Coordinates of N, CA and C in Angstrom, one line a residue:
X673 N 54.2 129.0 119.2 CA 54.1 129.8 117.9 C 53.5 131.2 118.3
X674 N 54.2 132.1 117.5 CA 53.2 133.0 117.9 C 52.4 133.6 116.6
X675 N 51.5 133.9 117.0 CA 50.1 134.6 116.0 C 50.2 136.1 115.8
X676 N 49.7 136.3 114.7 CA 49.5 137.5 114.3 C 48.2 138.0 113.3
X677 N 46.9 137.5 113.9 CA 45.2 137.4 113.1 C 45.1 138.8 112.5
X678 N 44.3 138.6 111.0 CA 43.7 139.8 110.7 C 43.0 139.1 110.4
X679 N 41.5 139.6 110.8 CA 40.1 138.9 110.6 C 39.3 140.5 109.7
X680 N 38.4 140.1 109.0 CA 38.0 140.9 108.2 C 36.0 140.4 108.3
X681 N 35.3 141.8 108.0 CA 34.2 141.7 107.8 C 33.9 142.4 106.3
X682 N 33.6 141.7 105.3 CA 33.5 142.5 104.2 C 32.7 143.0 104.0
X683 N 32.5 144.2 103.3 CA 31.0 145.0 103.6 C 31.3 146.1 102.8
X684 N 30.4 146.8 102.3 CA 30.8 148.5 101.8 C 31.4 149.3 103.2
X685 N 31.2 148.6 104.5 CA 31.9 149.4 105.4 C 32.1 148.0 106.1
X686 N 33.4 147.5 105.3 CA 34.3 146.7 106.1 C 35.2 146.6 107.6
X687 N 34.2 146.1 107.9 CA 35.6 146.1 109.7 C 36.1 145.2 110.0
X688 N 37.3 145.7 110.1 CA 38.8 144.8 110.4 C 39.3 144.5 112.0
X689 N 40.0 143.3 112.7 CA 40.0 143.2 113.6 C 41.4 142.4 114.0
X690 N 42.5 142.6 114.7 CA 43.7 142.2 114.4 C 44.2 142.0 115.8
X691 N 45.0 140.6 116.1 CA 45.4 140.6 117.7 C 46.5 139.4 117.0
X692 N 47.6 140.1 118.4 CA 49.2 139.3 118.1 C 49.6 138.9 119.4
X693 N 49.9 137.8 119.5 CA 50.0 137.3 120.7 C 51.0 138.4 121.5
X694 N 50.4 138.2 123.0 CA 50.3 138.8 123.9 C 49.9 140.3 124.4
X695 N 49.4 140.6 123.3 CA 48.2 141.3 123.4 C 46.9 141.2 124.3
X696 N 46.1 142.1 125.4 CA 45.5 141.7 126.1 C 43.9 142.0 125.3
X697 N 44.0 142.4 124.1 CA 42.8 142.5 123.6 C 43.1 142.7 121.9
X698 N 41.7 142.9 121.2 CA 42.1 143.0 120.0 C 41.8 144.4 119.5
X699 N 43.1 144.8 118.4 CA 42.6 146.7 117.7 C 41.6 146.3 116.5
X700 N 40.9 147.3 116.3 CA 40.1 147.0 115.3 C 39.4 148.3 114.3
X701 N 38.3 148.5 114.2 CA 38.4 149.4 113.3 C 37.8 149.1 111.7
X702 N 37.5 150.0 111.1 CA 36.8 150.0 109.7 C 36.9 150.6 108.8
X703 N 36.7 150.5 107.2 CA 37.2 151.2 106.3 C 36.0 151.7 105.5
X704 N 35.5 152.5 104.5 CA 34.2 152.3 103.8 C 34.7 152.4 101.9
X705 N 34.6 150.8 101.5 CA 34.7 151.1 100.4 C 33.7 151.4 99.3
X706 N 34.0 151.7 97.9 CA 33.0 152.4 97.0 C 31.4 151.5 97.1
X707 N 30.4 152.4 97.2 CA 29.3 151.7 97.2 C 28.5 151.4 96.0
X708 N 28.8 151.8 95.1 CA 28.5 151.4 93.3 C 28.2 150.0 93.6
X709 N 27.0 149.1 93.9 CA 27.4 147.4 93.8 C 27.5 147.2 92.4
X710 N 27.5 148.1 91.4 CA 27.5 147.6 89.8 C 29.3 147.7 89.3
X711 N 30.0 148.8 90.6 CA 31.6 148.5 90.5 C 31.8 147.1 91.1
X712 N 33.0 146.6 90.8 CA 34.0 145.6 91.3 C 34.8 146.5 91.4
X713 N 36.1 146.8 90.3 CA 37.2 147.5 90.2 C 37.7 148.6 91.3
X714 N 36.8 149.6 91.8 CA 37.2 150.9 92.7 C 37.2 150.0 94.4
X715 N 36.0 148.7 94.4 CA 36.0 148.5 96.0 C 37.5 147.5 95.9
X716 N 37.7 146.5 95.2 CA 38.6 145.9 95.2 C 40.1 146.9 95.5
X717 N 40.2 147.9 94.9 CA 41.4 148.7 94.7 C 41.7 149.1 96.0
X718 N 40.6 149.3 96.6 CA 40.1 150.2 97.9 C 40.7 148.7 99.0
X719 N 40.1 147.7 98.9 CA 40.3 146.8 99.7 C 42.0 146.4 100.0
X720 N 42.5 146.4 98.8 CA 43.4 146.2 98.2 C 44.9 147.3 99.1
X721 N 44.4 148.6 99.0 CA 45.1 149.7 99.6 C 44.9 149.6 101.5
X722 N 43.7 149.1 101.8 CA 43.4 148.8 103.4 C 44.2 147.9 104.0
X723 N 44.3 146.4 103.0 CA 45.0 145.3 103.5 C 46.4 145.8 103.6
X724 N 46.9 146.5 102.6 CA 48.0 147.1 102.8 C 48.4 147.7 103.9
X725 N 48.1 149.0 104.1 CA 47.5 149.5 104.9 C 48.0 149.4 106.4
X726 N 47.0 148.2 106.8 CA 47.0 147.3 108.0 C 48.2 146.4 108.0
X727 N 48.7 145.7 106.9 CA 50.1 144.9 106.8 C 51.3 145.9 107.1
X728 N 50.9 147.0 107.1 CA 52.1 147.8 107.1 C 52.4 148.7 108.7
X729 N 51.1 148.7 108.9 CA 50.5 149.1 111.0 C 50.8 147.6 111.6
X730 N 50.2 146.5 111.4 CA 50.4 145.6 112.3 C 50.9 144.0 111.9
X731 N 51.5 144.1 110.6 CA 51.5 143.1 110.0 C 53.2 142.8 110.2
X732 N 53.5 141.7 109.6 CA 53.2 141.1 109.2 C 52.2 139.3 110.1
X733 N 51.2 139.2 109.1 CA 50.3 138.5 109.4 C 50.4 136.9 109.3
X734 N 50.1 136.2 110.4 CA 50.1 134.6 110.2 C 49.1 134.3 109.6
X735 N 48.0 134.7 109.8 CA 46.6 134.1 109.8 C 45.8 135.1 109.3
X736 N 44.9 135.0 108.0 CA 44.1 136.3 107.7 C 43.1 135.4 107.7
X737 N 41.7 135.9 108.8 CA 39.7 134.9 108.2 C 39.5 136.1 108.0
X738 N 38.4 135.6 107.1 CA 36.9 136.7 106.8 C 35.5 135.9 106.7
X739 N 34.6 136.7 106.7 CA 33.7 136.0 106.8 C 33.2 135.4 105.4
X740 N 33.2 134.3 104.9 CA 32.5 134.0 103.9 C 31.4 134.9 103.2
X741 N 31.3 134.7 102.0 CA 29.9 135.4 101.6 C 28.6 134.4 101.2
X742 N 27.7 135.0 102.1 CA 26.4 134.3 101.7 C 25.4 135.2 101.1
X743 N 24.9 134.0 100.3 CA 24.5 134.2 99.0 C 23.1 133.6 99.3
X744 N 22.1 135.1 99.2 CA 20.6 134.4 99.5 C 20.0 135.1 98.3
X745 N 18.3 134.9 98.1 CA 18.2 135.1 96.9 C 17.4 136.1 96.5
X746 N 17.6 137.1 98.1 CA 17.2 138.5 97.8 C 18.6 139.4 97.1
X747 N 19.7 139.0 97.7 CA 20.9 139.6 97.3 C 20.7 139.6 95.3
X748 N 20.7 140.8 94.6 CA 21.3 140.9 93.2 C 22.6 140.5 92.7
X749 N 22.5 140.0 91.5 CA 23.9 139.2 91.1 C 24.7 140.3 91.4
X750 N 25.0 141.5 90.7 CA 26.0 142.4 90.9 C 26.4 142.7 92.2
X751 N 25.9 142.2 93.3 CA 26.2 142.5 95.0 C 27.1 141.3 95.0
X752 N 26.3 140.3 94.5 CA 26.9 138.5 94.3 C 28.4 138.6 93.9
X753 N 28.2 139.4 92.8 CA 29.4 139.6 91.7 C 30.4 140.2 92.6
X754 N 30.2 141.2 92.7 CA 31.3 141.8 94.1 C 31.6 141.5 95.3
X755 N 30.7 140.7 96.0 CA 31.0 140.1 97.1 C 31.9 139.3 97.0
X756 N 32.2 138.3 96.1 CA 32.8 137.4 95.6 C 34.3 137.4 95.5
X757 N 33.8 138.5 94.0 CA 35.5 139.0 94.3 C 36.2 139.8 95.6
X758 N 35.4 140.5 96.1 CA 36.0 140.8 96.9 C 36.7 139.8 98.0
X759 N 36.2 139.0 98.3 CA 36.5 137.4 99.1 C 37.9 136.9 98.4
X760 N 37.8 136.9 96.7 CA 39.1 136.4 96.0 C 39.9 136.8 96.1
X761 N 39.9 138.4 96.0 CA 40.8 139.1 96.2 C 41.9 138.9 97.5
X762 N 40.8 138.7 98.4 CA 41.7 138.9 99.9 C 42.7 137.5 99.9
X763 N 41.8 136.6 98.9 CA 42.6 135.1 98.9 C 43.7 135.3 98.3
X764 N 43.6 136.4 97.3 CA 45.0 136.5 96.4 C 46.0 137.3 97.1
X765 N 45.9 137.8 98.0 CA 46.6 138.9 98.5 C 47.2 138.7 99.5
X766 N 46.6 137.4 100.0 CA 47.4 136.3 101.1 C 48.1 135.5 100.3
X767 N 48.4 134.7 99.1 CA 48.9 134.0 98.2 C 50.0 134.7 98.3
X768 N 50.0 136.4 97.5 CA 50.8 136.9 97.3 C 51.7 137.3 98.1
X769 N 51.3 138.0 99.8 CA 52.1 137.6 100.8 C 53.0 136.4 101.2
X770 N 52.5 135.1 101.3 CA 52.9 133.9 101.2 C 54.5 134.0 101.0
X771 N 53.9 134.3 99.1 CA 55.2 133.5 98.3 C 56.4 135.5 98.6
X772 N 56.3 136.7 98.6 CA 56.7 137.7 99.1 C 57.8 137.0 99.8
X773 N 57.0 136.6 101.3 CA 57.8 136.5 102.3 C 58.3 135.1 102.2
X774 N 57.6 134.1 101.6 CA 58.7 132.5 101.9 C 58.0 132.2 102.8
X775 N 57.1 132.5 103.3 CA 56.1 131.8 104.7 C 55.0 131.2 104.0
X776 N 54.2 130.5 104.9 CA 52.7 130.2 104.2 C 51.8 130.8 105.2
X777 N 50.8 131.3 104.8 CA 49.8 132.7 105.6 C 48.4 131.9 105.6
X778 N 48.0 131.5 106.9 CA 46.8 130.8 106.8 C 45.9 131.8 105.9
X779 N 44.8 131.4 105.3 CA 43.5 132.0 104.8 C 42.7 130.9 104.9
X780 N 41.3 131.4 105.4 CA 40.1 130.8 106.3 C 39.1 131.4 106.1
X781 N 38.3 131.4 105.4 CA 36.6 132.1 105.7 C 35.8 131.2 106.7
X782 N 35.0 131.9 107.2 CA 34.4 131.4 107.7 C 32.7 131.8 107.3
X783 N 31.6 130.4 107.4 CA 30.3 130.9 107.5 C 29.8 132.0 108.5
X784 N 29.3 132.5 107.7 CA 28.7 133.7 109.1 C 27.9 133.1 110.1
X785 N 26.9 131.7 110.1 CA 26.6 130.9 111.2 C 27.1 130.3 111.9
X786 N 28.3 129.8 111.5 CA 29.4 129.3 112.8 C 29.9 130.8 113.8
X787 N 30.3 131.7 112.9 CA 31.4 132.7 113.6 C 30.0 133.4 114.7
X788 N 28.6 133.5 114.4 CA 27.8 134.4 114.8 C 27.2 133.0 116.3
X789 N 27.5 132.2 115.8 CA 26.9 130.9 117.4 C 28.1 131.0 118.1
X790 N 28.8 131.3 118.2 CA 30.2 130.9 118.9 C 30.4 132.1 119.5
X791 N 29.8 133.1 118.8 CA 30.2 134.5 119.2 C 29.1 135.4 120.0
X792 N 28.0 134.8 119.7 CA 26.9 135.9 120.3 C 26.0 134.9 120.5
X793 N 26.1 133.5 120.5 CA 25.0 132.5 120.7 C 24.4 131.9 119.7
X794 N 23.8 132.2 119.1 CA 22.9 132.4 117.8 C 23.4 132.4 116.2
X795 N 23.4 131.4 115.6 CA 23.9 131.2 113.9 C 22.4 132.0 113.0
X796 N 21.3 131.8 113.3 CA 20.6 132.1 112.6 C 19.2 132.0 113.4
X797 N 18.1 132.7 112.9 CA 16.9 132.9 113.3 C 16.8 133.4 114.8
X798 N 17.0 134.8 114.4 CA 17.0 136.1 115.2 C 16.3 136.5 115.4
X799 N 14.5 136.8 114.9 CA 13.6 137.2 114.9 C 13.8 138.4 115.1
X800 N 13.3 139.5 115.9 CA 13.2 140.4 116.3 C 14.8 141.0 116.7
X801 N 15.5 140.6 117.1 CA 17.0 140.4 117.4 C 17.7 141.2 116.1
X802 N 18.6 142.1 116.5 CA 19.6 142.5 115.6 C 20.9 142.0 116.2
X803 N 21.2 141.0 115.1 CA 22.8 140.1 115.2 C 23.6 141.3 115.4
X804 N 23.8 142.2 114.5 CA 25.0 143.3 114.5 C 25.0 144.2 116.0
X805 N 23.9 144.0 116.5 CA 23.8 145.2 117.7 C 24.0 143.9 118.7
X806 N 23.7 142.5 118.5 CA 24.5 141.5 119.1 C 25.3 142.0 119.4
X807 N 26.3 142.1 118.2 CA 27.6 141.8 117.8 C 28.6 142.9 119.1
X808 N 27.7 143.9 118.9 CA 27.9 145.5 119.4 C 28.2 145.0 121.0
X809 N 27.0 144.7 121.8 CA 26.7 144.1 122.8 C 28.1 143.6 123.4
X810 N 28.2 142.2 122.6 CA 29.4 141.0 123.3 C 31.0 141.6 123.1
X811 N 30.9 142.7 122.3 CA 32.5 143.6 122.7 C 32.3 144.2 123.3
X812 N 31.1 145.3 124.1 CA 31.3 145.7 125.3 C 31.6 144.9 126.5
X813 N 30.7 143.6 126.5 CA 31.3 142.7 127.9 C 32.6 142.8 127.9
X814 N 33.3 142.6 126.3 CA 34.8 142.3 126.7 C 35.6 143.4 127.0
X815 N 35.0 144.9 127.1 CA 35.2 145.8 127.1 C 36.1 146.4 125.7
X816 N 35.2 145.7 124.6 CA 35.9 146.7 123.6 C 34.6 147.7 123.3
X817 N 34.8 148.4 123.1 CA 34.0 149.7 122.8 C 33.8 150.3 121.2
X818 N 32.8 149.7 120.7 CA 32.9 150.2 118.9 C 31.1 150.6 119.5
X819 N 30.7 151.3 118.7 CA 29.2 151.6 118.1 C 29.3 150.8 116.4
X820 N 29.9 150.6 115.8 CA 30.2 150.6 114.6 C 30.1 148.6 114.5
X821 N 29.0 148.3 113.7 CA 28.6 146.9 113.7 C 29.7 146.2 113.0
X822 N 30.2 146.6 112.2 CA 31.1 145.9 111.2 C 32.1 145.7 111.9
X823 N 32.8 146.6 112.7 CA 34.2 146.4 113.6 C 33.5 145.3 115.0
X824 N 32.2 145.7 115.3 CA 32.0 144.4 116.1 C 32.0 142.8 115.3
X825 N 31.6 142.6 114.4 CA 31.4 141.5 113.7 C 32.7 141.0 113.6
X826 N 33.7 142.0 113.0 CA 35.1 141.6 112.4 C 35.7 141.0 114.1
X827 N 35.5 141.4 115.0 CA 35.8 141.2 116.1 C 35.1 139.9 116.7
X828 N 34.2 139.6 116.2 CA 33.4 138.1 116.9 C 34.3 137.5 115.4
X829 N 34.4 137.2 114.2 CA 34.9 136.6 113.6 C 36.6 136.1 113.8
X830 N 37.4 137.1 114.3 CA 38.4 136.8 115.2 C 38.6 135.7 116.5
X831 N 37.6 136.6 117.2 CA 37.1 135.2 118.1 C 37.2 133.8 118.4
X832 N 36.2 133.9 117.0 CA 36.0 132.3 116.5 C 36.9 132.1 115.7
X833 N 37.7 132.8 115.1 CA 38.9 131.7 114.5 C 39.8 131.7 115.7
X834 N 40.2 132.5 116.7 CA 40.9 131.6 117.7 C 40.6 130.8 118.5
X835 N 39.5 130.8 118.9 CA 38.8 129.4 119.3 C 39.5 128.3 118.5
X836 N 39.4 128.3 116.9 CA 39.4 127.2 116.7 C 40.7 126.3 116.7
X837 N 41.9 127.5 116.5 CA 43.2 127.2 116.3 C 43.9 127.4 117.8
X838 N 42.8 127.2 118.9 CA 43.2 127.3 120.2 C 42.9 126.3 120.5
X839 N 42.6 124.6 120.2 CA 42.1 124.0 120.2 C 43.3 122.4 119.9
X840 N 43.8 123.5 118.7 CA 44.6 122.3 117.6 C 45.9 122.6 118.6
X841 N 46.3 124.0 119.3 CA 47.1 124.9 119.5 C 47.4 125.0 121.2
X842 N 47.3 124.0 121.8 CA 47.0 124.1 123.4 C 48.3 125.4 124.0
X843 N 48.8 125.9 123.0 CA 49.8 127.1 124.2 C 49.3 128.6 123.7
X844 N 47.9 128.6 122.7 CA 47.7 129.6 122.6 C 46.5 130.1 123.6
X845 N 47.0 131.2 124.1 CA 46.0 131.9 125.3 C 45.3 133.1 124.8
X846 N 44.0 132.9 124.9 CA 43.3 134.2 124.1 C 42.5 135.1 125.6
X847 N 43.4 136.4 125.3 CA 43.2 136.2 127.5 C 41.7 136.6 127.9
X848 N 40.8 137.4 126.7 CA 39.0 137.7 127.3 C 38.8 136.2 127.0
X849 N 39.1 134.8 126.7 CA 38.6 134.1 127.0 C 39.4 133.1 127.9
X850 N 39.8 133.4 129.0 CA 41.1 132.6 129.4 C 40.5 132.6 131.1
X851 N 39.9 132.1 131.7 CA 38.8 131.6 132.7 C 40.4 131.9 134.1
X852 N 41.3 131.4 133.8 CA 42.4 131.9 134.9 C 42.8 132.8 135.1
X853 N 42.3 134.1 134.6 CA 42.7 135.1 134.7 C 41.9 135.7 136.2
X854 N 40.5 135.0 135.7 CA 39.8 135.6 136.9 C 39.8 134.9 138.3
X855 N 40.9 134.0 137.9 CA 40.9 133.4 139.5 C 41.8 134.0 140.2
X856 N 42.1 134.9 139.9 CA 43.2 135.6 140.9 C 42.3 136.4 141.9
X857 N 43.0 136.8 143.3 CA 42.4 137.4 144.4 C 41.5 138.5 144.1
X858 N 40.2 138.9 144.6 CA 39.7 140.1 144.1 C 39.1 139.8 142.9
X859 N 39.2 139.4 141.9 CA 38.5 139.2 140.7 C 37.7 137.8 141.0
X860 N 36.4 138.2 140.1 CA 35.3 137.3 139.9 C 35.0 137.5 139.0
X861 N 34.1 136.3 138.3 CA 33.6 136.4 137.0 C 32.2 136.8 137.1

């Protein structure tokens, strides 16, 4: 089979992160939607024009994750309110793709504790630790190069959905994690 991931970090500065098989790495990159948390309407519209956007640069897409939204109880309902939709939205917009093309388009959120242990070690209780500059960190090893935390995140969230559908999927090869690459002559890990 072959793949074609858009993984998403949702955020007022959302980063997006996309890899299609045989691709030796993943593009990625970020968008900044309206910061009003008392709008829905302008970020959705915004989101709405990005997905596009990117379906139209690298799509069409098998598999769209994002990160779930968590909901703590410093967050205000109107962040709540928009976060939310914003999440439904991306669900509708894969639906709509779906039935468009006649295909069915995985949609997947994921906790931000699974995608952040799998990806940088650690699901929660960071102490002193910034996860995002984590996040920054574990795409330089792979030599992707963002300063920009949201395009790293979207990029660890990727990750871990191919892990998981690499798993169900034994002919899919994700090559920064693919341990035979480095046994060739001259290379070490």
């Amino acid at each position: 089979m072959t793949y074609n991931v858009l993984a998403l970090d949702i955020a007022t500065f959302t980063g997006w992160s996309m890899w299609k098989s045989g691709q030796d790495r993943p593009f990625f990159g970020s968008s900044r939607l309206p910061a009003n948390p008392e709008e829905v309407g302008r970020p959705i519209a915004a989101l709405d024009q990005m997905m596009k956007d990117l379906d139209a640069s690298y799509g069409p897409f098998t598999d769209v994750v994002f990160e779930a939204q968590h909901i703590s109880a410093k967050i205000n309902i109107s962040t709540v309110y928009r976060l939310i939709g914003l999440g439904a939205h991306i669900e509708f917009m894969v639906h709509e793709w779906s039935v468009k093309r006649g295909v069915k388009i995985r949609c997947f959120k994921t906790p931000i504790s699974s995608w952040r242990q799998h990806f940088i070690g650690r699901g929660a209780a960071f102490g002193k630790s910034d996860p995002k500059q984590m996040a920054v960190a574990k795409c330089e090893e792979f030599g992707w190069f963002t300063n920009i935390p949201d395009e790293a995140e979207a990029c660890g969230i990727l990750d871990y959905y191919l892990s998981l559908i690499s798993k169900a999927d034994r002919t899919l090869v994700v090559p920064w994690r693919d341990k035979t690459l480095f046994k060739q002559p001259g290379l070490s890990l």
